[in-house]
Short mmCIF file of C-alpha atoms in Angstrom, two decimals:
data_model
loop_
_atom_site.label_atom_id
_atom_site.label_comp_id
_atom_site.label_asym_id
_atom_site.label_seq_id
_atom_site.Cartn_x
_atom_site.Cartn_y
_atom_site.Cartn_z
CA SER A 1 43.18 52.57 50.34
CA ASN A 2 47.04 51.54 50.37
CA GLU A 3 47.19 52.02 46.70
CA ILE A 4 46.10 55.76 46.71
CA ASP A 5 48.29 56.26 49.91
CA THR A 6 51.45 54.90 47.80
CA VAL A 7 50.78 57.18 44.87
CA GLN A 8 50.34 60.40 47.02
CA ARG A 9 53.51 59.41 49.03
CA GLN A 10 55.45 58.85 45.92
CA TYR A 11 54.28 62.13 44.41
CA GLN A 12 55.05 64.00 47.70
CA LEU A 13 58.59 62.31 47.91
CA ASP A 14 59.45 63.16 44.28
CA MET A 15 58.28 66.85 44.57
CA GLU A 16 60.25 67.45 47.87
CA ARG A 17 63.43 65.97 46.19
CA ALA A 18 62.68 67.94 43.01
CA VAL A 19 62.31 71.35 44.46
CA ARG A 20 65.74 70.62 46.34
CA ASP A 21 67.55 68.94 43.66
CA ASP A 22 66.30 69.72 40.16
CA ALA A 23 67.26 73.26 38.91
CA GLY A 24 64.25 74.82 37.29
CA TYR A 25 61.63 72.80 39.31
CA LYS A 26 59.65 75.61 41.06
CA ALA A 27 56.77 73.73 42.86
CA GLY A 28 54.46 70.78 42.57
CA TYR A 29 50.99 70.12 43.86
CA VAL A 30 48.64 67.09 43.81
CA LEU A 31 45.16 67.34 44.08
CA ARG A 32 42.55 64.68 44.19
CA GLU A 33 38.69 64.89 43.64
CA ARG A 34 36.56 64.23 46.82
CA ASN A 35 34.10 62.04 45.22
CA ALA A 36 36.51 60.31 42.71
CA LYS A 37 39.51 59.33 44.98
CA ASN A 38 41.15 57.84 42.02
CA ARG A 39 41.36 60.91 40.03
CA TRP A 40 44.40 62.97 40.45
CA TYR A 41 45.40 66.20 39.14
CA VAL A 42 49.24 66.81 39.14
CA ILE A 43 50.36 70.44 38.63
CA GLN A 44 54.08 71.01 38.34
CA ILE A 45 55.71 74.37 37.61
CA TYR A 46 58.99 74.63 35.74
CA SER A 47 61.22 77.54 34.66
CA ASP A 48 61.46 76.35 31.24
CA GLN A 49 61.08 73.35 28.90
CA GLU A 50 64.79 72.39 29.77
CA ALA A 51 64.00 72.03 33.43
CA LEU A 52 60.74 69.98 32.63
CA THR A 53 62.82 67.48 30.38
CA LYS A 54 65.64 67.17 33.04
CA HIS A 55 63.09 66.48 35.67
CA LEU A 56 61.31 63.64 33.67
CA ASN A 57 64.79 62.16 32.99
CA SER A 58 65.94 62.38 36.77
CA PRO A 59 66.58 59.13 38.52
CA GLY A 60 64.08 60.40 41.40
CA TYR A 61 61.26 60.90 38.82
CA ARG A 62 61.85 57.57 37.08
CA PHE A 63 61.86 55.77 40.54
CA MET A 64 58.70 57.33 41.50
CA MET A 65 57.06 56.32 38.42
CA SER A 66 58.26 52.83 38.46
CA GLN A 67 56.52 52.75 41.87
CA ILE A 68 53.17 53.98 40.78
CA GLN A 69 52.85 53.06 37.18
CA GLY A 70 50.49 50.00 37.71
CA SER A 71 48.05 52.37 39.41
CA LEU A 72 47.98 55.09 36.71
CA GLN A 73 45.33 54.53 33.97
CA GLY A 74 43.97 57.14 31.57
CA VAL A 75 46.78 59.61 32.04
CA ILE A 76 46.53 62.81 30.31
CA THR A 77 49.34 65.14 30.05
CA LYS A 78 49.02 68.88 29.22
CA VAL A 79 51.93 71.12 28.85
CA LEU A 80 50.84 74.80 29.31
CA ASP A 81 52.98 77.81 28.46
CA GLY A 82 51.96 80.61 30.45
CA ASP A 83 52.80 82.94 33.41
CA ILE A 84 52.10 82.65 37.19
CA LEU A 85 50.10 85.49 38.07
CA VAL A 86 49.33 85.08 41.70
#
């Protein structure tokens, strides 16, 4: 649907911008379940907590969220502190 395409495109644009512009933003991935097209998993990797905070406060992230906020329901955020092994 158009709404799903908008969410996917906005995440893609923000992640491309963040890798380029936001110090400490290492990578971002958006996954979606095949049988539940409205269920998304967004994985973002930062060098540290400061990089996460800067990204969440960046104009690009705030713009992206303003474009998709109405499409989001039941959002659960988990911040994991770990090492990238592979």
